[in-house]
XYZ file of C-alpha atoms in Angstrom:
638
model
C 1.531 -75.468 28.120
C 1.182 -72.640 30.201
C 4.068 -71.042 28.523
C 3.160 -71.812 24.642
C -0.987 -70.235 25.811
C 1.101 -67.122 26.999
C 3.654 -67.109 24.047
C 0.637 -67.434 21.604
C -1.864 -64.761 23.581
C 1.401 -62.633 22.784
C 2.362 -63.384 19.573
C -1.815 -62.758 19.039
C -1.499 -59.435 20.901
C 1.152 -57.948 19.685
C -0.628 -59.365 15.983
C -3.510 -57.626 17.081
C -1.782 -54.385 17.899
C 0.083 -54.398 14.653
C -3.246 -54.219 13.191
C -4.376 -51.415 14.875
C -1.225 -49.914 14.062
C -1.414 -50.001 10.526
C -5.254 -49.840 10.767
C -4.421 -46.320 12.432
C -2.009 -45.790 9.721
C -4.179 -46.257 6.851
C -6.870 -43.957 8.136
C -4.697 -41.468 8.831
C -3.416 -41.548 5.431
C -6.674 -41.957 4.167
C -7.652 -38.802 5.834
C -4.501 -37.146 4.618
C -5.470 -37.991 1.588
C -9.290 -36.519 1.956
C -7.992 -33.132 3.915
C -5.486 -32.408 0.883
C -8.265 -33.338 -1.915
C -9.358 -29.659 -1.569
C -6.257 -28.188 -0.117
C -7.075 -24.424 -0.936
C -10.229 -22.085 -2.039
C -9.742 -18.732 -2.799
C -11.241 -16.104 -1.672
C -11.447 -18.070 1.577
C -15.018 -16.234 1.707
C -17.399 -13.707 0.020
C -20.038 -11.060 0.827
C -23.738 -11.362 -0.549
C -24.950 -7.993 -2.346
C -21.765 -7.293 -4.031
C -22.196 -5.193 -6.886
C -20.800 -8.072 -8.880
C -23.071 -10.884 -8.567
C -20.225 -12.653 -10.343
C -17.421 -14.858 -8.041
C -14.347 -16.898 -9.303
C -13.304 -19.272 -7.201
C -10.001 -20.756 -7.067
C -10.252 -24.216 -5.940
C -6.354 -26.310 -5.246
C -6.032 -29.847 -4.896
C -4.607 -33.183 -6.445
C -6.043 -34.009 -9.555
C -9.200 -31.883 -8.409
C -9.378 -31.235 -12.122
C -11.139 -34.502 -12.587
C -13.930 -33.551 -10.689
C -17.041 -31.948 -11.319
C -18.421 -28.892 -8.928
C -21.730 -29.541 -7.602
C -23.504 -26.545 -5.482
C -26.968 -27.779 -4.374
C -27.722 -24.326 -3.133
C -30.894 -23.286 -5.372
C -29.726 -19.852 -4.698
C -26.346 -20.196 -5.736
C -25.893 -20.926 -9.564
C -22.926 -22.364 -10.976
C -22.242 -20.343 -14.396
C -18.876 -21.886 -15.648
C -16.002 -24.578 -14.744
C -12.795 -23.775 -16.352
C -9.186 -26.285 -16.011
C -6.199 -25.598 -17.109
C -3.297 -27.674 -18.291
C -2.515 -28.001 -14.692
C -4.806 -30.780 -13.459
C -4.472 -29.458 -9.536
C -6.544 -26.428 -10.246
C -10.749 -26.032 -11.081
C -11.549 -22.149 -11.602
C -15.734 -22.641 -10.806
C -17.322 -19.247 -11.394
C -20.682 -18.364 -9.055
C -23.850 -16.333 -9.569
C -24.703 -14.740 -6.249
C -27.552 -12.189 -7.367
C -30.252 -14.259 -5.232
C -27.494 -15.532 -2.123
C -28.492 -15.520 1.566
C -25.423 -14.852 3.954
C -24.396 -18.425 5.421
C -22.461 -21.404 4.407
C -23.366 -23.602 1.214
C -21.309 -26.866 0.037
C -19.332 -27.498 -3.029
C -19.833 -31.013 -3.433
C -17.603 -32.866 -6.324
C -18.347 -35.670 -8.361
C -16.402 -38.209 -10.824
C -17.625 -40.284 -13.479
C -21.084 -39.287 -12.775
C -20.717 -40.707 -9.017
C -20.657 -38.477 -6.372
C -17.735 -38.445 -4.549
C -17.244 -38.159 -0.318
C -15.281 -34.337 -0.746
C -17.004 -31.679 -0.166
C -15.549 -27.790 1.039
C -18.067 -25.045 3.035
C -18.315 -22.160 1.954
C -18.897 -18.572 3.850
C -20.560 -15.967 2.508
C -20.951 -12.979 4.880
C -23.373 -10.015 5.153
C -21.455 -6.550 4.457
C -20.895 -3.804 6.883
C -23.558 -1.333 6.703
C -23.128 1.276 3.722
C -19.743 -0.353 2.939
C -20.437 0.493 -0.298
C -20.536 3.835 0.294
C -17.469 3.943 2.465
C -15.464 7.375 1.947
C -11.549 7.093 0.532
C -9.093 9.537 1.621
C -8.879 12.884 -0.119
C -7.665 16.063 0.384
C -8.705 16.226 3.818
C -6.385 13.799 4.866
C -3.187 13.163 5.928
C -1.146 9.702 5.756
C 1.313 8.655 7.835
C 3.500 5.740 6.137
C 5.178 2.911 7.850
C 7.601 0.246 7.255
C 5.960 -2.284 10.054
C 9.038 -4.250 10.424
C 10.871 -0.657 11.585
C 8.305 1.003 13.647
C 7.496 -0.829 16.601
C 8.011 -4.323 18.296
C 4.505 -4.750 20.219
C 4.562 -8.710 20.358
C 8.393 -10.062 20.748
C 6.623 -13.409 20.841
C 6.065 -13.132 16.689
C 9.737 -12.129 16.319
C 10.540 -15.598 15.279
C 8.202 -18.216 13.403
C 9.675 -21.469 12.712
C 9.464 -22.774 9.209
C 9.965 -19.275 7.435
C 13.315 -19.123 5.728
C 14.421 -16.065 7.550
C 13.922 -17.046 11.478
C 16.574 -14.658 12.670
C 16.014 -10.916 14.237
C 18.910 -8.930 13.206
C 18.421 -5.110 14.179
C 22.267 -4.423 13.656
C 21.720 -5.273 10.158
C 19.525 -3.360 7.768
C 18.560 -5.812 5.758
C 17.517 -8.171 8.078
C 14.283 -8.302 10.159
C 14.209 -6.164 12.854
C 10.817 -7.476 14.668
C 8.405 -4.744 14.599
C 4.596 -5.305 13.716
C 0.823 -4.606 13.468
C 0.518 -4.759 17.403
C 3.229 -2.391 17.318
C 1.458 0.365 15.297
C -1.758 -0.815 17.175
C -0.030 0.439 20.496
C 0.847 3.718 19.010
C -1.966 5.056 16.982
C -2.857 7.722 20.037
C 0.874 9.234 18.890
C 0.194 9.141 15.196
C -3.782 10.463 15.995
C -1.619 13.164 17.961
C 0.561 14.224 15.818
C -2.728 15.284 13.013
C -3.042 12.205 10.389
C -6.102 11.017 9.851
C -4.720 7.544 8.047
C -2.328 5.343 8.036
C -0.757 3.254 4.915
C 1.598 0.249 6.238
C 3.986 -1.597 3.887
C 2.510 -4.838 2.874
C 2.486 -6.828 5.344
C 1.072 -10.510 3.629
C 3.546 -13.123 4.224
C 6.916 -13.192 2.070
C 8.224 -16.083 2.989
C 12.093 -15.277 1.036
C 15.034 -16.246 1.936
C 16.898 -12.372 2.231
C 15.532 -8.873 3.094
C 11.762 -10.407 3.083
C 11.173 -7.378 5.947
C 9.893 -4.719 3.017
C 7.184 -6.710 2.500
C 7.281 -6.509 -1.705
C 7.415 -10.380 -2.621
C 4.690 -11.367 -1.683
C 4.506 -15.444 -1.325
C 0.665 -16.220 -0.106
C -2.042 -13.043 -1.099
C -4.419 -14.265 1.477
C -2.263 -15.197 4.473
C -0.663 -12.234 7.014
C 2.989 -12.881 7.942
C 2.795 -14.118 11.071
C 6.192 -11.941 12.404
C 3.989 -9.282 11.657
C 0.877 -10.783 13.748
C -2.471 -12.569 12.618
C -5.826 -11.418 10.748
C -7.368 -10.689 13.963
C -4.462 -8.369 14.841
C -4.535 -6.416 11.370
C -8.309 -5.937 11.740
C -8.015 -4.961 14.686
C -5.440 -2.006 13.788
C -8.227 -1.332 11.305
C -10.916 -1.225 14.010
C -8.894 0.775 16.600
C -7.494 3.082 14.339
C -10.851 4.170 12.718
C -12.119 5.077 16.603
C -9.206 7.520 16.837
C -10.473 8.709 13.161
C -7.127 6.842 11.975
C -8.265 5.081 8.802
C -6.260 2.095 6.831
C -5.037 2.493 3.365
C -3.509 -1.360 1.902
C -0.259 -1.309 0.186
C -1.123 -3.726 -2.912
C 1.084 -5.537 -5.347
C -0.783 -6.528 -8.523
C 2.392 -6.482 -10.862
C 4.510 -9.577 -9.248
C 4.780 -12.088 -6.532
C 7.739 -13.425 -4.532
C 10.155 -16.258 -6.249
C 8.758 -18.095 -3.142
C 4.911 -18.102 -3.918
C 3.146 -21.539 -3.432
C 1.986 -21.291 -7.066
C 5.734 -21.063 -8.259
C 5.871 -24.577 -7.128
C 2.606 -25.661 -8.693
C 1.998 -23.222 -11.916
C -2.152 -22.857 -12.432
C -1.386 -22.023 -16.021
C 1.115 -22.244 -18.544
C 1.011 -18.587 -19.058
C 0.460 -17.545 -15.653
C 3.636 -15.414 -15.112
C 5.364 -13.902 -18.177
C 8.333 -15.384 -19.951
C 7.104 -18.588 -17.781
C 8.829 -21.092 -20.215
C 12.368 -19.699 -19.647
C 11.915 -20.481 -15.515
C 10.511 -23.731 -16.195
C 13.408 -24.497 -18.053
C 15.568 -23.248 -15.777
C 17.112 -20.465 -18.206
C 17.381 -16.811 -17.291
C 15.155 -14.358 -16.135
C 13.997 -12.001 -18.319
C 13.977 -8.487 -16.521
C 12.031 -5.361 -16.968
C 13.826 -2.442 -19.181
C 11.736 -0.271 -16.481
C 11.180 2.375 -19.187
C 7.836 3.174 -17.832
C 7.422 6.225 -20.869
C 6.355 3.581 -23.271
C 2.636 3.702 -21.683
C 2.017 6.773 -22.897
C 4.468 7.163 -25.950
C 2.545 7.125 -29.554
C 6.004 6.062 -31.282
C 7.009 3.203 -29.100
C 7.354 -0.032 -30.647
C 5.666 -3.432 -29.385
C 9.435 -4.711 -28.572
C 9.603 -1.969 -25.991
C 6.265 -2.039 -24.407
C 6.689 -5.632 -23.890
C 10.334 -4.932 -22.088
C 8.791 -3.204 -20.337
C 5.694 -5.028 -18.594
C 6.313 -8.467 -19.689
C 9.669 -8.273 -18.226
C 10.649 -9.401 -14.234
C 10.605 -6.650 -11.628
C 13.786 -8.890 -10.100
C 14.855 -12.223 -10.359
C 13.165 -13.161 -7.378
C 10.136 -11.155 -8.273
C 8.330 -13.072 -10.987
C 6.089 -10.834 -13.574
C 2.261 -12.079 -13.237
C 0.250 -11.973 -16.641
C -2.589 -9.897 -16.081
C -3.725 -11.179 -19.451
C -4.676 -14.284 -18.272
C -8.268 -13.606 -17.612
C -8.644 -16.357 -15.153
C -5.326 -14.488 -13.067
C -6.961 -11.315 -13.212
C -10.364 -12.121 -11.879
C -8.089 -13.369 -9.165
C -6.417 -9.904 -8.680
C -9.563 -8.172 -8.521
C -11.382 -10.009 -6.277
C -8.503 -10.332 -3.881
C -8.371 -6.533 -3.452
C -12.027 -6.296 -2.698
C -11.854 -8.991 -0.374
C -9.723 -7.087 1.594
C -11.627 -3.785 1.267
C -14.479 -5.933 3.107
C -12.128 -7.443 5.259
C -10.084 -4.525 6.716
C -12.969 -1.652 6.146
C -10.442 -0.041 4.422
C -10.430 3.928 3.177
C -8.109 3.065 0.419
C -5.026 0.650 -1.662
C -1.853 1.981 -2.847
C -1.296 0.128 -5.565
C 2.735 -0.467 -6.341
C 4.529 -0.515 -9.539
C 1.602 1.178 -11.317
C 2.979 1.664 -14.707
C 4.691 -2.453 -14.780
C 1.364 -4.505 -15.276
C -0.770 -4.798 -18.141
C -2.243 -1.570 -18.491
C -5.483 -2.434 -19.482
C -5.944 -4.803 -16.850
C -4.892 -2.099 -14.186
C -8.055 0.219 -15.919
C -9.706 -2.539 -15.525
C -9.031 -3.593 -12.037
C -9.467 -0.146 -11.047
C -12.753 -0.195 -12.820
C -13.999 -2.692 -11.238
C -13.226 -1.490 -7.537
C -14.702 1.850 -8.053
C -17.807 0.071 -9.222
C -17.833 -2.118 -5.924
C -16.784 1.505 -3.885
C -18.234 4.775 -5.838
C -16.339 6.696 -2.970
C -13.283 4.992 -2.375
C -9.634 6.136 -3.400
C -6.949 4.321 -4.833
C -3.393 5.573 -4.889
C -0.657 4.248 -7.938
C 3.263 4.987 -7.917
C 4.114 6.351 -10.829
C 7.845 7.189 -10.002
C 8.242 10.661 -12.787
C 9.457 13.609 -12.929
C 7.553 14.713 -15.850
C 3.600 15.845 -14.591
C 2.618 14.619 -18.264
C 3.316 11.083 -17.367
C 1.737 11.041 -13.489
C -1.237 13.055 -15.483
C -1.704 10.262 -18.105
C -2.704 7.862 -14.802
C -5.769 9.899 -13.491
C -8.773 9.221 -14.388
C -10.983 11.969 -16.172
C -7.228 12.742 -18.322
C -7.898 13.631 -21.507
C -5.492 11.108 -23.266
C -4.901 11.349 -27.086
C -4.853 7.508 -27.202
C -8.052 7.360 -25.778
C -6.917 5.627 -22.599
C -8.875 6.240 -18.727
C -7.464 4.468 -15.569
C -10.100 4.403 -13.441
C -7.734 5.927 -10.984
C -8.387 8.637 -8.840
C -4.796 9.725 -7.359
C -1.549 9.164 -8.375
C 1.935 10.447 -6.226
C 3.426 13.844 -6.317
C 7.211 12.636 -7.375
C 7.645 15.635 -9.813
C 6.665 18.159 -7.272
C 8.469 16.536 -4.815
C 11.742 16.344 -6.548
C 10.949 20.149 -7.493
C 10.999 21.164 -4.255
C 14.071 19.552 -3.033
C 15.741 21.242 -5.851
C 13.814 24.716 -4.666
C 14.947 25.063 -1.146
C 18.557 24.138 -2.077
C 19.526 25.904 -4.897
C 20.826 29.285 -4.989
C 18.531 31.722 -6.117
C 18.179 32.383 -9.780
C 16.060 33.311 -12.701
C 14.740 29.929 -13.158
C 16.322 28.377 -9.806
C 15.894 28.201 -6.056
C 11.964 28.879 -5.552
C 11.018 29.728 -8.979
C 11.393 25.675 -8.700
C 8.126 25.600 -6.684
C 6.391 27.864 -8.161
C 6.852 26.306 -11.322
C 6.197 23.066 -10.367
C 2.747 24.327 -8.685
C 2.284 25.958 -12.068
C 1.826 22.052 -13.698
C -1.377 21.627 -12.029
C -3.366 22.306 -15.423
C -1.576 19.376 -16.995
C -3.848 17.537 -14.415
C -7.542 16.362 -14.059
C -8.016 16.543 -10.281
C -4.689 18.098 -9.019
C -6.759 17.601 -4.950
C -6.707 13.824 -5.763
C -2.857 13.872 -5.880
C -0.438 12.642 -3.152
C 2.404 14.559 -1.879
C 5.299 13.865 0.023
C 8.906 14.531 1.410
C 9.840 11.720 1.406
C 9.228 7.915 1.549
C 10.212 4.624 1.915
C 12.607 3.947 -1.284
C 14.094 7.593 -1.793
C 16.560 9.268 0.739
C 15.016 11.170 4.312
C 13.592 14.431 3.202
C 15.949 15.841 6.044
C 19.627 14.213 4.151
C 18.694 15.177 1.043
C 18.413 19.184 2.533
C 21.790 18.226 3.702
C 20.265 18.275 7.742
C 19.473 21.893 7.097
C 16.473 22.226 9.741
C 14.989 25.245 7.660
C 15.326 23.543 4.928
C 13.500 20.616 6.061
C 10.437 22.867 7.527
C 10.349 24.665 4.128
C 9.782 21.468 2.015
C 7.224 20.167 5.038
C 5.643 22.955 5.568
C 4.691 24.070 1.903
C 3.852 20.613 0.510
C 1.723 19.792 3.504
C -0.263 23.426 2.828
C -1.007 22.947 -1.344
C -3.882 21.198 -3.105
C -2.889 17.668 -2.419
C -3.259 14.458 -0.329
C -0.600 14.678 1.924
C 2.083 12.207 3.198
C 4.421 11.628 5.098
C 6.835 8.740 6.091
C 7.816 7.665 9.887
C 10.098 9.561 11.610
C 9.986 12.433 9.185
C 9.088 14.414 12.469
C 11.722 13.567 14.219
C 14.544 14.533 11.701
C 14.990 10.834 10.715
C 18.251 10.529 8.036
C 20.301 8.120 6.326
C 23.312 10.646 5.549
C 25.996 7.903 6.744
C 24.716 6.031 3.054
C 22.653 8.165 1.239
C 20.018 6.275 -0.417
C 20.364 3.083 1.731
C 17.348 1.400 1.606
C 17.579 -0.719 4.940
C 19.101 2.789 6.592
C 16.373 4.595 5.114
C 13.643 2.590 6.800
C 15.822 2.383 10.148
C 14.113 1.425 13.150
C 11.543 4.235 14.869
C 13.756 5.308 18.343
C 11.319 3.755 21.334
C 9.592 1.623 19.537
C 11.903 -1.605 21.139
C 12.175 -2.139 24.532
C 15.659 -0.727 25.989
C 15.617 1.672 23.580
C 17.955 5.000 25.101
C 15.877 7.133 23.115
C 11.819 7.303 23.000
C 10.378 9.428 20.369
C 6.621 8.391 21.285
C 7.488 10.097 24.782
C 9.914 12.845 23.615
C 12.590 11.230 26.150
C 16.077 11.311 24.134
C 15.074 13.446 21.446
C 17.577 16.234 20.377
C 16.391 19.843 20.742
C 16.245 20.398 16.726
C 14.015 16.849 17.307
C 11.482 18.324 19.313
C 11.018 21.486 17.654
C 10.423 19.483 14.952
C 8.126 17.473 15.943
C 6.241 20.213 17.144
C 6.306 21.703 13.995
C 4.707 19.031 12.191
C 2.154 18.476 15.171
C 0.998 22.514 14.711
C 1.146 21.800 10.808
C -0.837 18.717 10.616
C -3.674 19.491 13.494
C -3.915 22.641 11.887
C -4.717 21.569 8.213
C -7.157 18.602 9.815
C -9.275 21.167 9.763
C -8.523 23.938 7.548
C -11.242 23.823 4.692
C -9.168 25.928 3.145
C -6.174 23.666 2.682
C -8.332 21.134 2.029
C -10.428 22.502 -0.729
C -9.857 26.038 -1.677
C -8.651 28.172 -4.048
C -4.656 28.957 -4.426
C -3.399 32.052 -5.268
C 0.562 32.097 -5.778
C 3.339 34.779 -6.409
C 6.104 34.387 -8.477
C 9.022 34.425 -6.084
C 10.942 37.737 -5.705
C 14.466 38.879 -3.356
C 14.212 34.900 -2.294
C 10.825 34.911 -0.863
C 8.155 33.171 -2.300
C 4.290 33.423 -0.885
C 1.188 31.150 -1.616
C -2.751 31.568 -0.345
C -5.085 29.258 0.235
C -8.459 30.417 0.481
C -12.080 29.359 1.398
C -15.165 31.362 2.649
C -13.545 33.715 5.502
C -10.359 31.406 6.072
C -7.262 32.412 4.293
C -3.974 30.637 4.957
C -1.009 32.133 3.785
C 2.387 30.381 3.127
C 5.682 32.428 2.934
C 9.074 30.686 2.279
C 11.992 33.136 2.605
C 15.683 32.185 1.971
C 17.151 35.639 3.308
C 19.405 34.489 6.229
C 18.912 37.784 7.716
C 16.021 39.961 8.684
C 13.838 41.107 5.272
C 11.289 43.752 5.349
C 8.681 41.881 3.028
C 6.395 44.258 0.854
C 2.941 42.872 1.748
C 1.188 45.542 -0.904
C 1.907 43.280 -3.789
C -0.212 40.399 -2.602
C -3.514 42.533 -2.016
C -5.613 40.140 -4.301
C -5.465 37.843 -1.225
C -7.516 40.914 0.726
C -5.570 40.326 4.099
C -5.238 44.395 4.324
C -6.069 45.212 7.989
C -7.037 41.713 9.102
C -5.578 39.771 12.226
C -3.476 36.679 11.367
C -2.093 34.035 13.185
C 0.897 32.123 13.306
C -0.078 28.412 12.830
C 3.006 27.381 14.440
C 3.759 29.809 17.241
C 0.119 30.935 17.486
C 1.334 34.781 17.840
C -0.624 37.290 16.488
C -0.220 40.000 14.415
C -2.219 42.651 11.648
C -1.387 41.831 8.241
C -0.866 45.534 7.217
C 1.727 47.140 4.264
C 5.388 45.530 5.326
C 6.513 42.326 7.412
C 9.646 41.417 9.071
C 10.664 38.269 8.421
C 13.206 37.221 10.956
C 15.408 34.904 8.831
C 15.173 31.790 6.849
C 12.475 29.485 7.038
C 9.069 28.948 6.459
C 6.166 31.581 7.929
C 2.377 30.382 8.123
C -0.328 32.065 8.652
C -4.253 32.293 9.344
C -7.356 34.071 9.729
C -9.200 31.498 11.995
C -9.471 32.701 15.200
């Protein structure tokens, strides 16, 4: 009897206990079930007093389609509920002209019932006068970095389980190599040092891909940081430390495509959400961009072409995103200015300029600009023809009628110019008749000041390989870009004579890892341990360059009086108020006695000068020796 009371308070117990168990289980399905209801929202959170009273939300969940938004909030109106043919997906768009800062609920309802979901939602005061916030200009100089290559300050990040590429590989190029925002975090005192005033990272959002995801292009998630780069706390904090060095942040931006990896590739919002969408749905080929970028601007181009062009997929793993859907392009917009906010950031580069919808990028410009009267906004136009990187600015006078919004574009014709210039021979239309020429475009331009110039960067060969690792060369190129009309740039390592000459044009070998920024590293470039002799010198070159024109109101706003080049010397002026900076570039490899009469419109005659480099000092009077090859710069400030 005993026995059979046991056997049944077990049998009961172990009853019991099975009931738990799948009591347990059913809740915590149940509350699987409620948590993935509203799986997403984007923007994750919003500012009151935008400009825009207007906000598009993004809201991700099953079948959340089927419900009806319901904000309670009698200061927060909801103006219109769009769906798609994908049922996950409610785009609910928000008037915020009378919102407090503080949290509000989106409650849902079915059938006229309300249902138990509900999602908070943040919206923030703004920083003071962010608004108002100043872009770079002229004044500034920007130091660009591929994260992944500069510096490992966290080895903890190196690996993140889950990503499809967990492995650090710094023997290959392609692979990750573990640097990341702490590591440029650690170093801004050497990059303050060295004279820039901002810095402009490679994207550094999550790509999850399976191969080379390092460069930061593919972007899979445009609201999540890659964790083997660090977290939101660590990027804003780069932001924050870098602007009390008077370092400030410029975003590297991708409106034109996503990665093959992005969570909406697996869950489409729209049927037209990505161009040529129907062939990768099917499974069929990839359709991929002609990338014959002229057709923006060419009166004669057909509709076949333009749509090669921008309809067509920057890569097979880069999916084209249709700007044309209006409910996609809200998207894009707001996602830049939420990071503006975010990061209290002096600028975006946008990629790919010329590959999206062009109207939307005038638009999306547009619309920043109105949120930011002040701010800057770079696009890559890769050209060599001015007319083309002119047709991008805004204020152009375009025959079609077309305006950007766009305040900068980048310098590639000048900067392939100039290459050309210092290692040519000299001719009648060769050598430094190059730069001069190429200086000459500038009235083909609106604002040439709001124009960045460069080197070099990260998808083109070292500045220092392709002047075949002539030093001179090198500090001629530097030295006379960094002193014109321009935003200038400059990509790591430039200082230090960074090349890829084993494999010219090597992209991974191009953006090879910054000496000292891993520890064990035999050389330290932060520290000038290891560094060559030409290394130093360098550096120290671009250090007397850069904290010189951080200041030099001449450089950054002045008039420029040029020469045309003569007996392989070539001089330029800059000039403001009672500072005069004067460039000379001289290919003679031995001592030339330089006329100095000819440039008298510059009024130097009698006046003390000083070597910006060198800081000797010397009368600018009838004749000059010029020791040999190289560049020679001068000022009047004491």
């Amino acid at each position: 009897m005993v026995q059979t009371t046991r056997l049944k308070q077990t049998v009961q117990s172990q009853f019991d206990y099975m009931k738990k168990g799948i009591f347990l289980l059913v809740a915590l399905f149940c509350i699987q079930i409620q948590a993935q209801e509203v799986e997403r929202v984007e923007p994750p959170n919003w500012w009151v007093e935008m400009e825009n009273h207007k906000l598009e939300l993004l809201i991700y969940g099953d079948a959340i389609a089927d419900y009806t938004p319901v904000i309670s909030d009698k200061n927060i109106q909801i103006d219109v509920v769009k769906r798609t043919e994908n049922s996950n997906y409610l785009f609910v768009t928000v008037s915020l002209e009378n919102a407090k800062a503080g949290t509000f609920e989106i409650q849902f309802s079915k059938n006229g019932k309300k249902a138990k979901k509900s999602y908070t939602y943040t919206l923030n005061e703004r920083k003071k006068d962010s608004k108002y916030r100043e872009g770079f200009s002229s004044k500034d100089a920007i130091y660009l970095i591929t994260p992944d290559r500069f510096a490992n300050g966290d080895p903890s990040n190196d690996v993140v389980k889950g990503l499809h590429e967990e492995k650090i590989d710094r023997s290959h190029d392609y692979a990750r190599h573990g640097g990341d925002l702490a590591g440029i975090t650690n170093h801004l005192n050497y990059i303050s040092d060295l004279g820039f005033t901002a810095i402009w990272p490679c994207p550094v959002l999550i790509n999850d891909m399976p191969q080379s995801s390092y460069h930061g292009y593919a972007m899979t998630d445009f609201y999540k940081v890659d964790p083997r780069f660090g977290t939101m706390e660590e990027y804003i904090n780069l932001s924050k430390k870098g602007r009390e060095l008077g370092v400030s942040l410029i975003m590297d931006q991708v409106a034109n495509h996503i990665g093959i990896e992005h969570w909406w590739m697996k869950d489409l919002p729209a049927s037209d959400w990505v161009n040529y969408q129907e062939n990768f749905e099917k499974g069929g080929h990839n359709i991929g961009s002609t990338h014959r970028r002229t057709v923006n601007q060419d009166s004669y181009a057909s509709e076949f072409d333009k749509k090669g062009m921008s309809h067509g997929w920057f890569s097979g793993a880069m999916p084209d995103l249709n700007q044309k859907n209006e409910l996609l392009a809200t998207y894009l917009i707001q996602n830049s200015i939420w990071w503006v906010e975010t990061l209290d950031l002096s600028g975006i580069r946008q990629d790919t300029y010329p590959y999206p919808d062009k109207a939307f990028m005038s638009r999306w410009a547009g619309a920043i600009m109105t949120e930011y009267p002040n701010f800057n906004i770079v696009g890559e136009e890769w050209s060599s023809n001015p007319l083309l990187i002119g047709y991008w600015q805004s204020a152009s006078e375009n025959r079609d009628g077309y305006q950007s919004n766009l305040k900068s574009t980048m310098d590639f014709a000048m900067q392939e110019q100039v290459v050309r210039g210092v290692n040519e021979e000299e001719g009648w239309e060769d050598g430094l008749f190059r730069l001069y020429s190429a200086l000459a475009n500038d009235f083909a331009y609106s604002d040439p000041f709001s124009i960045v110039v460069f080197p070099d960067n990260h998808d083109m060969s070292r500045i220092h390989t392709q002047v075949n690792l002539d030093v001179p060369k090198t500090k001629m190129a530097i030295g006379y870009l960094m002193a014109l009309p321009r935003i200038a740039q400059f990509y790591y390592g430039t200082e230090i004579l960074m090349h890829d000459q084993a494999k010219p044009g090597d992209h991974g070998l191009i953006r090879s890892d910054f000496p000292g920024g891993w520890e064990g590293d035999g050389v330290n470039a932060f520290t000038g341990e290891g560094l060559t002799t030409d290394q130093l010198d360098m550096q120290g070159f671009t250090k007397a360059v850069l904290n010189y024109r951080k200041h030099s109101e001449a450089i950054h706003s002045g008039k420029t009086l040029h020469f045309v080049p003569q007996n392989g010397v070539y001089v330029l002026f800059r000039m403001k108020g009672d500072e005069t900076v004067a460039v000379i570039l001289n290919k003679n490899e031995e001592a030339f006695e330089l006329d100095l009469t000819r440039f008298e419109q510059a009024e130097l005659q009698g006046k003390q000068v000083k070597n910006i480099v060198t800081s000797e000092t010397l009368t600018w009077g009838n004749s000059m020796t010029l020791s040999g090859r190289g560049i020679y710069m001068f000022t009047t400030k004491k």
